[in-house]
CSV table of C-alpha atoms and ligand atoms in Angstrom, one decimal:
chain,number,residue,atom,x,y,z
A,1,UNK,CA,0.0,0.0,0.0
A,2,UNK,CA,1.0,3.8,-0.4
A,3,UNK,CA,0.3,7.3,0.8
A,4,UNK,CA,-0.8,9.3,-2.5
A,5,UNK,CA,0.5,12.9,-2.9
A,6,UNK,CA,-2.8,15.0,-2.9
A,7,UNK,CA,-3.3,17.8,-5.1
A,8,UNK,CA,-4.2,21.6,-3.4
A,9,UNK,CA,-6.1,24.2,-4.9
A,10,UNK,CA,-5.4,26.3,-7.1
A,11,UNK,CA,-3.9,23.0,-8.8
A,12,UNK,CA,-5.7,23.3,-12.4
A,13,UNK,CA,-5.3,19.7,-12.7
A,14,UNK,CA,-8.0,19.3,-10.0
A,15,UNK,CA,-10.4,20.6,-12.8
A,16,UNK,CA,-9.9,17.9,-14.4
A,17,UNK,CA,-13.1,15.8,-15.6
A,18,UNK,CA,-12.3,12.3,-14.8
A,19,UNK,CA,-13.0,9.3,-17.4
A,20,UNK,CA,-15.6,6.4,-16.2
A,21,UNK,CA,-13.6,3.0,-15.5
A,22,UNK,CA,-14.3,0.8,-18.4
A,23,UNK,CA,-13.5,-2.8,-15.9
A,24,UNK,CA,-12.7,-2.8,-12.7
A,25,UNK,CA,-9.6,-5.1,-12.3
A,26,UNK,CA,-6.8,-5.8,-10.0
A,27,UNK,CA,-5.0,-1.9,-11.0
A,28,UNK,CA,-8.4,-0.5,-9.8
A,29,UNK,CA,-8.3,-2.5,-6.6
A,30,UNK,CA,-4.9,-1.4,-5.6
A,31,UNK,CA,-5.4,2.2,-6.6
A,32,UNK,CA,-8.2,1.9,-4.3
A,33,UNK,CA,-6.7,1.0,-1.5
A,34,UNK,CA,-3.9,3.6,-1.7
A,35,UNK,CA,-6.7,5.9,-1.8
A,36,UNK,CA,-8.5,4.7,1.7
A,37,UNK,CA,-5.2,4.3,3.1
A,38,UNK,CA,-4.3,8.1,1.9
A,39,UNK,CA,-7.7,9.4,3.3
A,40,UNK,CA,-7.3,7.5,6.7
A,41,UNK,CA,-3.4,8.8,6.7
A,42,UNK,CA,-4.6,12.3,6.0
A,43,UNK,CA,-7.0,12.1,7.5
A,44,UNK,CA,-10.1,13.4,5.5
A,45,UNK,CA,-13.4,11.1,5.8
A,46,UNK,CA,-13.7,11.6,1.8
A,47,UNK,CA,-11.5,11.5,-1.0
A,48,UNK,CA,-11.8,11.5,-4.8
A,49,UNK,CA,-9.3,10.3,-7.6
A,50,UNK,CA,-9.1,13.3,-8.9
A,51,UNK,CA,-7.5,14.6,-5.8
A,52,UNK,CA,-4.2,12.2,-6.2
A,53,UNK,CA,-4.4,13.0,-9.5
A,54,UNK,CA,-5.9,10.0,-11.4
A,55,UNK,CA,-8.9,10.9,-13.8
A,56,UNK,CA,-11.0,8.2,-13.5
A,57,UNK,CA,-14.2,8.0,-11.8
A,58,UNK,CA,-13.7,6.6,-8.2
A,59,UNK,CA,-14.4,8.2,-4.6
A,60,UNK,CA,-13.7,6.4,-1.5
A,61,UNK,CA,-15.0,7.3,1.9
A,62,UNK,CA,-15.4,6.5,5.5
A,63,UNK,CA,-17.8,8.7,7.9
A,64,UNK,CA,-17.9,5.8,11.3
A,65,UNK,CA,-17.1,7.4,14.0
A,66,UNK,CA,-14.4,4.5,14.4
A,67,UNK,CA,-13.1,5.0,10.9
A,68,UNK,CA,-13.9,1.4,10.0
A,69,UNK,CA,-16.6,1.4,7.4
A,70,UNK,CA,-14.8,2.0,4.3
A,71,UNK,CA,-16.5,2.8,1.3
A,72,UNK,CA,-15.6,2.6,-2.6
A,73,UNK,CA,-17.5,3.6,-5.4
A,74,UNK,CA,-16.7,3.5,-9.1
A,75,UNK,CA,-18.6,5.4,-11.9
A,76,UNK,CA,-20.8,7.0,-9.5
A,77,UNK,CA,-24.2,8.5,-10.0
A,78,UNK,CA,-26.2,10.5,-7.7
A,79,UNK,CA,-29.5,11.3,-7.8
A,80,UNK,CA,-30.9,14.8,-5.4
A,81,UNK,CA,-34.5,14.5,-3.4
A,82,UNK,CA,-36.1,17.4,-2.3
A,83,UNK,CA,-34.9,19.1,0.8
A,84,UNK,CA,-31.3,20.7,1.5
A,85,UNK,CA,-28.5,20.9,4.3
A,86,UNK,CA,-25.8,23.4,5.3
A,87,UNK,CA,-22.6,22.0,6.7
A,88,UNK,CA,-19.5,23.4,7.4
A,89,UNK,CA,-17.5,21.5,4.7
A,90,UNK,CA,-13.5,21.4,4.5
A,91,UNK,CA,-10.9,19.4,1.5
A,92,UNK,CA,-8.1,18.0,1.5
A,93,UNK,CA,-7.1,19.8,-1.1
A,94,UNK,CA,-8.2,23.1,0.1
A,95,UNK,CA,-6.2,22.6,3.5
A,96,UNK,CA,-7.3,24.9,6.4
A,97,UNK,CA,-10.6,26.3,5.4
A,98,UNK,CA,-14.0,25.3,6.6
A,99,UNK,CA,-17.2,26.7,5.3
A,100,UNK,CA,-20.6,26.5,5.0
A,101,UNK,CA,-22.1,24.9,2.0
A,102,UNK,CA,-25.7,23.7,1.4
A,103,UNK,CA,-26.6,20.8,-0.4
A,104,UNK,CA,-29.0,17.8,-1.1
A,105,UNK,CA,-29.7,16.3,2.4
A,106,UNK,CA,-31.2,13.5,0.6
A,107,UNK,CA,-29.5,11.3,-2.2
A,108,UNK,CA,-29.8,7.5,-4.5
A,109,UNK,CA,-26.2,6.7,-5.8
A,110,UNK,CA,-26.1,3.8,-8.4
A,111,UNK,CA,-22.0,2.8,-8.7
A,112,UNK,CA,-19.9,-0.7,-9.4
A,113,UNK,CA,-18.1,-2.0,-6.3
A,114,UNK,CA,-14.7,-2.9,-5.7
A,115,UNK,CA,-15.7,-6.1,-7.9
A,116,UNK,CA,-17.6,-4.1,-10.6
A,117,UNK,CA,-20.9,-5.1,-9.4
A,118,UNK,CA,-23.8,-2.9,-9.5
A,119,UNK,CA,-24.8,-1.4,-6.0
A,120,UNK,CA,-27.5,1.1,-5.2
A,121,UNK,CA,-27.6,3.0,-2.2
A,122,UNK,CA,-30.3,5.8,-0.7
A,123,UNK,CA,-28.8,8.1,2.4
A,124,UNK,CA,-29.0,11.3,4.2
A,125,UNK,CA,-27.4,13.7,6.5
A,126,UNK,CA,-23.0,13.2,6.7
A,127,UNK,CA,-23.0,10.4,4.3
A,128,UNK,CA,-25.5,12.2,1.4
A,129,UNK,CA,-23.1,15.7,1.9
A,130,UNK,CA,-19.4,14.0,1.4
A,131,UNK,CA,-20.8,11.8,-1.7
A,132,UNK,CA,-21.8,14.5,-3.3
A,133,UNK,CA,-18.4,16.6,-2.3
A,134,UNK,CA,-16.7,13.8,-3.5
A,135,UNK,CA,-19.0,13.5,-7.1
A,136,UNK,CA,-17.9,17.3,-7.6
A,137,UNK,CA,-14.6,16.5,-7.6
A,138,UNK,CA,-14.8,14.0,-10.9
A,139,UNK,CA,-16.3,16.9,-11.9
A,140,UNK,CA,-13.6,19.2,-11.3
A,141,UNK,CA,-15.4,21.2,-9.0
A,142,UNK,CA,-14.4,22.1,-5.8
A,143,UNK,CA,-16.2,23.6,-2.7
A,144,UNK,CA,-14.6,26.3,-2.9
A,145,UNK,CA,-16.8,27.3,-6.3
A,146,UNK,CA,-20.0,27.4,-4.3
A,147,UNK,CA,-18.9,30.2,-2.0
A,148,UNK,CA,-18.4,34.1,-3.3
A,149,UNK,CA,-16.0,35.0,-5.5
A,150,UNK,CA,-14.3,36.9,-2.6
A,151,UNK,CA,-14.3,34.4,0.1
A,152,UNK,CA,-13.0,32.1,-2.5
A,153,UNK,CA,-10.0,34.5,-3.8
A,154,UNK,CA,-8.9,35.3,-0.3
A,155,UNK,CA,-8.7,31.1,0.0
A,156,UNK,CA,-6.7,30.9,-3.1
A,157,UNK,CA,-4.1,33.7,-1.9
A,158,UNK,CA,-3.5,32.3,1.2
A,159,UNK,CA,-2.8,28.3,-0.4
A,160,UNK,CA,-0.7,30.4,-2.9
A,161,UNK,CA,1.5,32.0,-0.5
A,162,UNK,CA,1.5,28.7,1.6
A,163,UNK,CA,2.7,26.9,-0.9
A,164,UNK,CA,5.4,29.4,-2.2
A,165,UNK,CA,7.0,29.0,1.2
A,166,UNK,CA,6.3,25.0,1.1
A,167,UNK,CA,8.1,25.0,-2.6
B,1,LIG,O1,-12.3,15.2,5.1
B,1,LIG,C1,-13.2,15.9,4.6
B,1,LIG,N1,-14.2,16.4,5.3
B,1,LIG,C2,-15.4,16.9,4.8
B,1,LIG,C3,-16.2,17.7,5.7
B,1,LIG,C4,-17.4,18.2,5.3
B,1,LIG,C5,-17.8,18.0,4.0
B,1,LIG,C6,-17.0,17.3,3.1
B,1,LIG,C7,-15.8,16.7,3.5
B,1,LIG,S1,-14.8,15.8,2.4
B,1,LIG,C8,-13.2,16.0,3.1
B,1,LIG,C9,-12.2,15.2,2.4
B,1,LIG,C10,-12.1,15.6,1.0
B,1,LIG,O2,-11.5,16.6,0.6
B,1,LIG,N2,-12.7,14.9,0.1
B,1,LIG,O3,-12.7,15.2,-1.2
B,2,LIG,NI1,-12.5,17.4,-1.2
């Protein structure tokens, strides 16, 4: 197993829109469990593909309290009920800032799992907000786009300065 390096904002790479898997097969497996081991390493309760740089469509996440009930989805889709829910959302690749975001509270993901068979799943609440953070990111959107243009450009100085010291 191995910790992934994970890409921070303004990275354009993270805009990226990542490719569906075409077969789920051994390479897959392994990249997924870098991932989980990179997300409990970090440690984030989400993480996307995108984020450690690989464009395909797979998320990974774990919201137990005990962080013991991973999850891995490939070539998700989500489907939004009715109703929304502000949380105070953070990244991994946007290390440091928290804020809040409102989304579906209630969600129906279809996805392959970790053997590339169909699952369906229908949740609320933690589990409903991080899928859908996570979705974004195949995307190539970041929580960072649903907040104003001046919260987000204050973010984005800050991680650029950070990481001209880091460099
Ligand atoms: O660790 C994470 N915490 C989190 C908190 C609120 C809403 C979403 C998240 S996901 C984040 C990990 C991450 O960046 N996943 O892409
Ligand atoms: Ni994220």
């Amino acid at each position: 197993m191995a910790i992934l390096e994970i890409l921070e904002y303004p990275d354009p790479r993270l805009r990226t829109q990542a490719k569906p898997v075409k077969v789920v097969d051994d390479s897959i497996r392994t990249l997924i469990a870098n991932m989980l081991e990179t997300m409990y390493d970090a440690p984030g309760i989400g993480l996307a593909a995108s984020q450690v740089n690989v464009h395909q469509r797979i998320i990974v996440l774990d919201v137990s309290e005990n962080r013991d009930e991973p999850h891995a989805f490939i070539n998700p889709h989500l489907e939004l009920f009715d109703g929304t829910i502000e949380t105070e959302e953070g990244c991994l690749s946007v290390p440091g800032f928290y804020e809040p975001v409102t989304r579906a509270e209630h969600i129906r993901l279809t996805a392959l799992d970790r053997l590339g068979e169909p699952l369906e799943l229908e949740t609320h609440g933690v589990l409903a907000v991080c899928i859908q953070h996570e979705c974004d990111h195949l995307e190539g959107k970041l929580f960072v786009d649903y907040l104003s243009s001046l919260k987000r450009m204050r973010i984005r100085r800050k991680l650029e300065k950070q990481q001209r010291i880091q460099a």
